[in-house]
Amino acid sequence: MPILDPHSFSDTRQGRIRHIDFDFEVDFETQTLRGIGHYTLEAPAAGSLFFDTRGIFIERVSSGNTELEWEIDEQDRVRGERLHIKNSRAVSSLIIVFRTSPQATALGWLAPSQTAGGKYPFLLSQCQAIHARSLIPCQDTPSVRFTYTAKVKVMAPLTAAMSADRTKVESQGAFNLCHFEMPQAIPSYLFALAVGNLAFQRIGKRCGVFSEPEILEQAAWEFADTERFIEEAEKLFGPYLWETYNMLILPPSFPYGGMENPRLTFLTPTLIVGDRSMVNVVAHELAHSWTGNLVTNATWEDFWLNEGWTVYAERRLLEAIEGEPYAQLHAAVRRKSMLEDMRVFGFESDATKLHFSQKGIDPDEVFSTIPYEKGCSFLSVIENVVGRDRFDVFIRKYIETFRFQSLTTQDFLSFLREEIPGIDEKVNIQQWVFEPGFPRDALEPSSHLLDDVYQRLKAYEQGVLPKMEDVSGWKAPQIEVFLKGMPRPIPVEHCAYLGELFGLDKSRNCNLQTDYYVIAIVSGYTPIRKDVERLLSSVGRMLYLKPLYRALVDSAWSREFVRPLFETCRHSYHPIAVTAIVRILESAGL
């Protein structure tokens, strides 16, 4: 039965893309891609065929030697523009010649000054959730999967990387032609492209790191344990089916911590902190190789199936590698982040539900940690009532049953009820999935690593500041839990003391810096302004940008300079991040 996706014009009853062969030319001067796509459908289709586009200039559409009639006949604020291809006869293949816009929301074009090397420009893509349509004409819904090949022509000495195997790089005078093959079917949101001065270092039998040469050695060291993560994940979830697991360390403007593009995970350079304390993000992106990439949400209304499952899988992986106390520590950090997101939306908001109607809503507008953490908590409650051994059997069967498929929330719940009869009598599924807020029967993170932090927080509430000997052995997530648990505002002299106590002026951990800066901003600690401006001008990860800009607009002392600050920094942010910050500023009347 066809899946109706509120975020796509496509109608799979008309036909479904099975494979695409691309030819791309990358033009940094005009900040555009010229592309030719040779599309193969699953079966011959006649009549109308709808593709999603946004800002793409279509030059021609043909099948064989026959020009096909087409038009852009519908436009929508969220969905973009509908490419309506009109087939008077049944065809199984199409050719579309197109050019992207310099404003393509999937593409971030970086000047040399925004890269580690400072000499060459850089291009990166981010297609999740519904941005692939600004890069390629496609059925931009996670319920459609396709294989692809690509040839990407770039100016030398630059090379390209994609969510595919790079089979060869040909030198063509002033250009390089990079060839790619992706033999496994992926949805459009996992289509990925990056172009820059890229080097590669293998760090395991199945994994390696791409980055600019200037940071390659640091990156290879930071992620050296990745092969061990893969091996542990296979013990939990079954064989790794994507053959290779490479990572690309991007310039700082990348808007997320990571993006699980198959065969080429994109990672923010803010993970390179010199102590491997941020590799839980790699655990998360790797876990997507089973939950998300292999078994995929059918629409963005079912996003929790991707992210809730993946946070659960990440925690199991961290537990196997670092131990349960450490995994629980991370759970506590993220739980506090989720509750803060619920506070921002309002605890009765639809956006706090795991599943709700998103018709007319851009998925980026409601993006938060809620589907991640509430989804994980729901699965943890199920595990707790049925027992881990039985739940592990369920996990394996779930992945095996739905691999390389997309499913809806109702599909999952039907499978759950079939495999674990009587589950509704033990877990309030209606409340967890379809009602707002956070259920009271959620399991609380518990760890001896947390106990010490909570004691220090309780002491602070009684007027006792922590001393160096109290916190000298703390891990970075413990400091994060402490900072997230602090009352707000606090006396400005406490802001200065905590910054020095935790060495946050010297820290490379942006998680800690962001939590501390938010406390300082809302407390009116004005000396922090230069540090905040430095961070906002040097990173593009929305995990940091959004809480900092929210704090700045909500605080009287910083409100007057936040808009000029954003205008100074916006050129270094990805278009997705720019849109998110503009929403924050406009909602505050700035």
C-alpha angles and dihedrals in degrees: 000000000000117000115229108218115198090205098055138065090207122113111196091199085075094055140301131237112243103171139003130197111201135196114192134184115195116212113189092179094062094025092232140119122222110208143182116196123194104200124198118196126212090241137001110283131199130191123020125002120187123207128182119241136163120195093337117144109223113207101179145339123209144158115216105320094333121102112224125215114244142162142178096243106163135038130191134180092232104028099040119213129342116229104209111199114192117209116189089186134033111275131177098193138045137187119211122186112199148155128214125231123248084238094055105150092216095058132076114193112197129196118227089256089063094059133079093247097043093210108084135041122247136213125199133174133212113186102170122131110009104329101102087086089068090055103039134007103251149134090275099200128108089232090073119071128186140174119229149186125203142190112201120193114203135165114267136282087028122091134192134237126195142177086272141064113289101222099182146342117222122200111225105177108270091007141060121218112207120198124207138183128191108185096177121075116249134177118251095256089067093055106113139178134180130175127190147102093309131181127184135214125183113226101174143007091273103021143061144159131250118195143128109294092246094068102027097103093049092047094048090052094046093053099033093121095060095107089056089051090054092050093050092046091053090056089056105036109019134257120346101243102187095078097217133040111198127167129212117205106212132201115273096267092076103121099217138049090243143340119215099223105167113259090001118056112193114223135187116240088230086083090069099088100141098247104068089239093132099052090107084087089061088049088054096048091045091051087057086070085079105022110044105006096046098029108029138192109252094219136004088258084070094049092127088069088065100039105028090052091045095052088050090050091046091053092050089050093049089047091054094047106031102020134256096280091059093046090050090050090058089047090056092051094051093042089060090048091052093050089050090053089050089052090052094050094037121256091255094049120120086234089072091061121094090226126026139142112278098180107146092008123112107228089226089062091063099033110134144130090271099094088044100050103026088046092051091046091052091053091046090055090052090049090049095054097043098035129250096265093055092042091052089056088050092050093052093048092046092054094043093048098048104030114142088010137102123229138185128231089258090052089054095046091049090052091046092052092046094050097039106034114202094024090133089064091057103036128039095230093173091058096044097047109026106027129075127249131029119301119240093229092068114126114251117231108251128191139136085237087064096045093068092048093050090050090054091048091050090049090050090054086056091052100264116129117211116255128220092255089055095057106023093105097044121126119228094259090054090056088047092053090049094051093045089050095052119112116248127253107028130177112286091235088060089054091057092045095050092047090056095040093057096035091236093158088064099034122114090198107107092189090064094041092052094050091048094046092051090054090047094048096050089044092056095244096160098184087072092070097094092049091049092049090049092053095045091050095048106045135047102190109128091215085074103029099054100053092042094051090044090053091047094052092045095052119079096215095053101034094088096058102036097088095049088046091054092048089054093050104035095089089066095052129088114251090250091057093045090056092049094051093045088056090054093049096044093048086056092050094252 
